[in-house]
Amino acid sequence: MDCLFCKIVKGEIPSKKVYEDEKVLAFYDIAPQAPVHVLVIPKAHIGGVDCIDGENLGEVACVLEKIPQIARSLGLEKGYRVISNVGEHGCQSVRHLHFHVLGGEQLSDKMA
Ligand code: AMP
């Protein structure tokens, strides 16, 4: 499958990893939009939030469960933002479910 993040999972494209286990991978975004900007993804291919269903919910739960631990490891004790863009209007550019974790400074109170 021609999916950028599947290639990162397989090690075919390099990434700067911050966390990895059997089901979850977190790595630094190549074009950071905050002092700390990491992407947390399921290793299994799920297209996006719009593709979450009863079958893959377990994989998604594993990702969400790890976000607080990853955020703590990055020193984000004062808080952070978790974003998942969906589809064209959401400006999703990679069709593999990912959660942006942004922080390291006071973020804007505007989300869009
Ligand atoms: P989105 O636009 O919400 O789908 O987010 C995709 C994110 O992937 C963007 O923030 C990109 O900067 C990031 N990205 C694209 N290619 C890479 C890469 N090779 N390594 C790390 N992050 C990437």
JSON list of C-alpha atoms and ligand atoms in Angstrom, two decimals:
[
{"chain": "A", "resi": 1, "resn": "MET", "atom": "CA", "xyz": [0.00, 0.00, 0.00]},
{"chain": "A", "resi": 2, "resn": "ASP", "atom": "CA", "xyz": [1.33, 3.42, -0.94]},
{"chain": "A", "resi": 3, "resn": "CYS", "atom": "CA", "xyz": [0.92, 5.05, 2.47]},
{"chain": "A", "resi": 4, "resn": "LEU", "atom": "CA", "xyz": [3.62, 7.37, 3.80]},
{"chain": "A", "resi": 5, "resn": "PHE", "atom": "CA", "xyz": [3.03, 6.52, 7.46]},
{"chain": "A", "resi": 6, "resn": "CYS", "atom": "CA", "xyz": [2.89, 2.76, 6.74]},
{"chain": "A", "resi": 7, "resn": "LYS", "atom": "CA", "xyz": [6.35, 3.23, 5.18]},
{"chain": "A", "resi": 8, "resn": "ILE", "atom": "CA", "xyz": [7.51, 5.03, 8.32]},
{"chain": "A", "resi": 9, "resn": "VAL", "atom": "CA", "xyz": [6.12, 2.16, 10.44]},
{"chain": "A", "resi": 10, "resn": "LYS", "atom": "CA", "xyz": [8.06, -0.33, 8.29]},
{"chain": "A", "resi": 11, "resn": "GLY", "atom": "CA", "xyz": [11.24, 1.76, 8.51]},
{"chain": "A", "resi": 12, "resn": "GLU", "atom": "CA", "xyz": [11.29, 2.37, 4.74]},
{"chain": "A", "resi": 13, "resn": "ILE", "atom": "CA", "xyz": [11.19, 6.12, 5.40]},
{"chain": "A", "resi": 14, "resn": "PRO", "atom": "CA", "xyz": [13.19, 7.46, 8.37]},
{"chain": "A", "resi": 15, "resn": "SER", "atom": "CA", "xyz": [11.55, 9.21, 11.30]},
{"chain": "A", "resi": 16, "resn": "LYS", "atom": "CA", "xyz": [12.67, 10.67, 14.59]},
{"chain": "A", "resi": 17, "resn": "LYS", "atom": "CA", "xyz": [10.87, 8.33, 16.97]},
{"chain": "A", "resi": 18, "resn": "VAL", "atom": "CA", "xyz": [9.78, 9.35, 20.44]},
{"chain": "A", "resi": 19, "resn": "TYR", "atom": "CA", "xyz": [7.82, 6.21, 21.35]},
{"chain": "A", "resi": 20, "resn": "GLU", "atom": "CA", "xyz": [7.19, 2.77, 19.90]},
{"chain": "A", "resi": 21, "resn": "ASP", "atom": "CA", "xyz": [5.48, -0.42, 20.96]},
{"chain": "A", "resi": 22, "resn": "GLU", "atom": "CA", "xyz": [3.73, -3.29, 19.20]},
{"chain": "A", "resi": 23, "resn": "LYS", "atom": "CA", "xyz": [0.74, -1.18, 18.14]},
{"chain": "A", "resi": 24, "resn": "VAL", "atom": "CA", "xyz": [1.71, 2.49, 18.46]},
{"chain": "A", "resi": 25, "resn": "LEU", "atom": "CA", "xyz": [4.38, 4.75, 16.97]},
{"chain": "A", "resi": 26, "resn": "ALA", "atom": "CA", "xyz": [5.09, 8.38, 17.81]},
{"chain": "A", "resi": 27, "resn": "PHE", "atom": "CA", "xyz": [7.56, 10.54, 15.91]},
{"chain": "A", "resi": 28, "resn": "TYR", "atom": "CA", "xyz": [8.39, 14.20, 15.40]},
{"chain": "A", "resi": 29, "resn": "ASP", "atom": "CA", "xyz": [6.48, 16.02, 12.67]},
{"chain": "A", "resi": 30, "resn": "ILE", "atom": "CA", "xyz": [8.79, 17.00, 9.82]},
{"chain": "A", "resi": 31, "resn": "ALA", "atom": "CA", "xyz": [7.28, 20.51, 9.69]},
{"chain": "A", "resi": 32, "resn": "PRO", "atom": "CA", "xyz": [6.62, 21.43, 13.32]},
{"chain": "A", "resi": 33, "resn": "GLN", "atom": "CA", "xyz": [3.90, 23.97, 14.09]},
{"chain": "A", "resi": 34, "resn": "ALA", "atom": "CA", "xyz": [4.77, 24.32, 17.79]},
{"chain": "A", "resi": 35, "resn": "PRO", "atom": "CA", "xyz": [7.98, 23.94, 19.84]},
{"chain": "A", "resi": 36, "resn": "VAL", "atom": "CA", "xyz": [6.90, 20.34, 20.44]},
{"chain": "A", "resi": 37, "resn": "HIS", "atom": "CA", "xyz": [4.97, 18.68, 17.61]},
{"chain": "A", "resi": 38, "resn": "VAL", "atom": "CA", "xyz": [4.74, 14.92, 17.42]},
{"chain": "A", "resi": 39, "resn": "LEU", "atom": "CA", "xyz": [2.45, 12.56, 15.53]},
{"chain": "A", "resi": 40, "resn": "VAL", "atom": "CA", "xyz": [1.02, 9.53, 17.31]},
{"chain": "A", "resi": 41, "resn": "ILE", "atom": "CA", "xyz": [-0.26, 6.79, 15.02]},
{"chain": "A", "resi": 42, "resn": "PRO", "atom": "CA", "xyz": [-1.52, 3.23, 15.07]},
{"chain": "A", "resi": 43, "resn": "LYS", "atom": "CA", "xyz": [0.85, 0.86, 13.28]},
{"chain": "A", "resi": 44, "resn": "ALA", "atom": "CA", "xyz": [-2.17, -0.70, 11.62]},
{"chain": "A", "resi": 45, "resn": "HIS", "atom": "CA", "xyz": [-3.43, 1.25, 8.64]},
{"chain": "A", "resi": 46, "resn": "ILE", "atom": "CA", "xyz": [-6.60, 3.18, 9.46]},
{"chain": "A", "resi": 47, "resn": "GLY", "atom": "CA", "xyz": [-7.44, 5.98, 7.02]},
{"chain": "A", "resi": 48, "resn": "GLY", "atom": "CA", "xyz": [-8.48, 8.58, 9.56]},
{"chain": "A", "resi": 49, "resn": "VAL", "atom": "CA", "xyz": [-11.04, 9.36, 12.26]},
{"chain": "A", "resi": 50, "resn": "ASP", "atom": "CA", "xyz": [-13.72, 8.84, 9.62]},
{"chain": "A", "resi": 51, "resn": "CYS", "atom": "CA", "xyz": [-12.59, 5.23, 9.27]},
{"chain": "A", "resi": 52, "resn": "ILE", "atom": "CA", "xyz": [-12.85, 4.33, 12.97]},
{"chain": "A", "resi": 53, "resn": "ASP", "atom": "CA", "xyz": [-15.28, 1.48, 13.53]},
{"chain": "A", "resi": 54, "resn": "GLY", "atom": "CA", "xyz": [-16.00, -1.35, 15.94]},
{"chain": "A", "resi": 55, "resn": "GLU", "atom": "CA", "xyz": [-13.36, -3.53, 14.28]},
{"chain": "A", "resi": 56, "resn": "ASN", "atom": "CA", "xyz": [-10.42, -1.13, 14.70]},
{"chain": "A", "resi": 57, "resn": "LEU", "atom": "CA", "xyz": [-11.50, 0.67, 17.88]},
{"chain": "A", "resi": 58, "resn": "GLY", "atom": "CA", "xyz": [-9.03, -1.40, 19.91]},
{"chain": "A", "resi": 59, "resn": "GLU", "atom": "CA", "xyz": [-6.10, -0.14, 17.83]},
{"chain": "A", "resi": 60, "resn": "VAL", "atom": "CA", "xyz": [-7.36, 3.44, 18.24]},
{"chain": "A", "resi": 61, "resn": "ALA", "atom": "CA", "xyz": [-7.74, 3.00, 22.00]},
{"chain": "A", "resi": 62, "resn": "CYS", "atom": "CA", "xyz": [-4.12, 1.85, 22.24]},
{"chain": "A", "resi": 63, "resn": "VAL", "atom": "CA", "xyz": [-3.02, 5.08, 20.55]},
{"chain": "A", "resi": 64, "resn": "LEU", "atom": "CA", "xyz": [-5.17, 7.34, 22.74]},
{"chain": "A", "resi": 65, "resn": "GLU", "atom": "CA", "xyz": [-4.04, 5.54, 25.89]},
{"chain": "A", "resi": 66, "resn": "LYS", "atom": "CA", "xyz": [-0.39, 6.31, 25.11]},
{"chain": "A", "resi": 67, "resn": "ILE", "atom": "CA", "xyz": [-0.80, 10.03, 24.40]},
{"chain": "A", "resi": 68, "resn": "PRO", "atom": "CA", "xyz": [-0.65, 11.20, 28.06]},
{"chain": "A", "resi": 69, "resn": "GLN", "atom": "CA", "xyz": [2.48, 9.11, 28.67]},
{"chain": "A", "resi": 70, "resn": "ILE", "atom": "CA", "xyz": [4.15, 10.42, 25.50]},
{"chain": "A", "resi": 71, "resn": "ALA", "atom": "CA", "xyz": [3.19, 14.01, 26.38]},
{"chain": "A", "resi": 72, "resn": "ARG", "atom": "CA", "xyz": [4.68, 13.62, 29.87]},
{"chain": "A", "resi": 73, "resn": "SER", "atom": "CA", "xyz": [7.89, 12.21, 28.38]},
{"chain": "A", "resi": 74, "resn": "LEU", "atom": "CA", "xyz": [8.13, 15.33, 26.20]},
{"chain": "A", "resi": 75, "resn": "GLY", "atom": "CA", "xyz": [7.80, 17.64, 29.21]},
{"chain": "A", "resi": 76, "resn": "LEU", "atom": "CA", "xyz": [4.30, 18.89, 28.39]},
{"chain": "A", "resi": 77, "resn": "GLU", "atom": "CA", "xyz": [3.13, 19.04, 32.01]},
{"chain": "A", "resi": 78, "resn": "LYS", "atom": "CA", "xyz": [1.51, 22.46, 31.44]},
{"chain": "A", "resi": 79, "resn": "GLY", "atom": "CA", "xyz": [-0.74, 21.07, 28.73]},
{"chain": "A", "resi": 80, "resn": "TYR", "atom": "CA", "xyz": [-0.94, 20.43, 25.04]},
{"chain": "A", "resi": 81, "resn": "ARG", "atom": "CA", "xyz": [-3.36, 20.12, 22.15]},
{"chain": "A", "resi": 82, "resn": "VAL", "atom": "CA", "xyz": [-4.38, 16.91, 20.38]},
{"chain": "A", "resi": 83, "resn": "ILE", "atom": "CA", "xyz": [-5.68, 17.31, 16.83]},
{"chain": "A", "resi": 84, "resn": "SER", "atom": "CA", "xyz": [-6.71, 14.87, 14.12]},
{"chain": "A", "resi": 85, "resn": "ASN", "atom": "CA", "xyz": [-7.52, 16.43, 10.77]},
{"chain": "A", "resi": 86, "resn": "VAL", "atom": "CA", "xyz": [-10.13, 14.62, 8.68]},
{"chain": "A", "resi": 87, "resn": "GLY", "atom": "CA", "xyz": [-10.61, 14.72, 4.93]},
{"chain": "A", "resi": 88, "resn": "GLU", "atom": "CA", "xyz": [-10.48, 17.63, 2.52]},
{"chain": "A", "resi": 89, "resn": "HIS", "atom": "CA", "xyz": [-12.14, 20.30, 4.66]},
{"chain": "A", "resi": 90, "resn": "GLY", "atom": "CA", "xyz": [-10.08, 19.19, 7.64]},
{"chain": "A", "resi": 91, "resn": "CYS", "atom": "CA", "xyz": [-6.88, 19.53, 5.56]},
{"chain": "A", "resi": 92, "resn": "GLN", "atom": "CA", "xyz": [-5.83, 15.93, 6.15]},
{"chain": "A", "resi": 93, "resn": "SER", "atom": "CA", "xyz": [-2.78, 15.41, 3.94]},
{"chain": "A", "resi": 94, "resn": "VAL", "atom": "CA", "xyz": [-1.84, 11.86, 5.01]},
{"chain": "A", "resi": 95, "resn": "ARG", "atom": "CA", "xyz": [-4.60, 9.26, 4.90]},
{"chain": "A", "resi": 96, "resn": "HIS", "atom": "CA", "xyz": [-3.32, 7.25, 7.86]},
{"chain": "A", "resi": 97, "resn": "LEU", "atom": "CA", "xyz": [-4.90, 8.04, 11.22]},
{"chain": "A", "resi": 98, "resn": "HIS", "atom": "CA", "xyz": [-2.66, 10.32, 13.25]},
{"chain": "A", "resi": 99, "resn": "PHE", "atom": "CA", "xyz": [-3.02, 12.54, 16.26]},
{"chain": "A", "resi": 100, "resn": "HIS", "atom": "CA", "xyz": [-0.95, 15.71, 16.31]},
{"chain": "A", "resi": 101, "resn": "VAL", "atom": "CA", "xyz": [0.32, 16.49, 19.81]},
{"chain": "A", "resi": 102, "resn": "LEU", "atom": "CA", "xyz": [1.29, 20.15, 19.99]},
{"chain": "A", "resi": 103, "resn": "GLY", "atom": "CA", "xyz": [2.72, 22.03, 22.92]},
{"chain": "A", "resi": 104, "resn": "GLY", "atom": "CA", "xyz": [5.75, 23.54, 24.56]},
{"chain": "A", "resi": 105, "resn": "GLU", "atom": "CA", "xyz": [4.30, 27.05, 24.67]},
{"chain": "A", "resi": 106, "resn": "GLN", "atom": "CA", "xyz": [0.99, 28.83, 25.33]},
{"chain": "A", "resi": 107, "resn": "LEU", "atom": "CA", "xyz": [-1.16, 27.86, 22.34]},
{"chain": "A", "resi": 108, "resn": "SER", "atom": "CA", "xyz": [-3.74, 30.10, 20.70]},
{"chain": "A", "resi": 109, "resn": "ASP", "atom": "CA", "xyz": [-7.25, 29.96, 22.14]},
{"chain": "A", "resi": 110, "resn": "LYS", "atom": "CA", "xyz": [-8.50, 29.75, 18.54]},
{"chain": "A", "resi": 111, "resn": "MET", "atom": "CA", "xyz": [-8.68, 26.28, 17.08]},
{"chain": "A", "resi": 112, "resn": "ALA", "atom": "CA", "xyz": [-9.52, 27.25, 13.49]},
{"chain": "B", "resi": 1, "resn": "AMP", "atom": "P1", "xyz": [-2.22, 16.16, 8.27]},
{"chain": "B", "resi": 1, "resn": "AMP", "atom": "O1", "xyz": [-1.98, 17.30, 7.32]},
{"chain": "B", "resi": 1, "resn": "AMP", "atom": "O2", "xyz": [-3.11, 16.49, 9.41]},
{"chain": "B", "resi": 1, "resn": "AMP", "atom": "O3", "xyz": [-2.64, 14.92, 7.53]},
{"chain": "B", "resi": 1, "resn": "AMP", "atom": "O4", "xyz": [-0.83, 15.85, 8.96]},
{"chain": "B", "resi": 1, "resn": "AMP", "atom": "C1", "xyz": [0.21, 15.21, 8.28]},
{"chain": "B", "resi": 1, "resn": "AMP", "atom": "C2", "xyz": [1.47, 15.65, 8.94]},
{"chain": "B", "resi": 1, "resn": "AMP", "atom": "O5", "xyz": [2.50, 14.78, 8.53]},
{"chain": "B", "resi": 1, "resn": "AMP", "atom": "C3", "xyz": [1.91, 17.07, 8.57]},
{"chain": "B", "resi": 1, "resn": "AMP", "atom": "O6", "xyz": [1.95, 17.88, 9.75]},
{"chain": "B", "resi": 1, "resn": "AMP", "atom": "C4", "xyz": [3.29, 16.87, 7.94]},
{"chain": "B", "resi": 1, "resn": "AMP", "atom": "O7", "xyz": [4.21, 17.88, 8.30]},
{"chain": "B", "resi": 1, "resn": "AMP", "atom": "C5", "xyz": [3.69, 15.53, 8.51]},
{"chain": "B", "resi": 1, "resn": "AMP", "atom": "N1", "xyz": [4.65, 14.77, 7.73]},
{"chain": "B", "resi": 1, "resn": "AMP", "atom": "C6", "xyz": [4.62, 14.57, 6.38]},
{"chain": "B", "resi": 1, "resn": "AMP", "atom": "N2", "xyz": [5.66, 13.78, 6.02]},
{"chain": "B", "resi": 1, "resn": "AMP", "atom": "C7", "xyz": [6.33, 13.49, 7.15]},
{"chain": "B", "resi": 1, "resn": "AMP", "atom": "C8", "xyz": [7.51, 12.72, 7.44]},
{"chain": "B", "resi": 1, "resn": "AMP", "atom": "N3", "xyz": [8.20, 12.07, 6.48]},
{"chain": "B", "resi": 1, "resn": "AMP", "atom": "N4", "xyz": [7.93, 12.64, 8.72]},
{"chain": "B", "resi": 1, "resn": "AMP", "atom": "C9", "xyz": [7.26, 13.28, 9.70]},
{"chain": "B", "resi": 1, "resn": "AMP", "atom": "N5", "xyz": [6.15, 14.01, 9.50]},
{"chain": "B", "resi": 1, "resn": "AMP", "atom": "C10", "xyz": [5.69, 14.12, 8.24]}
]
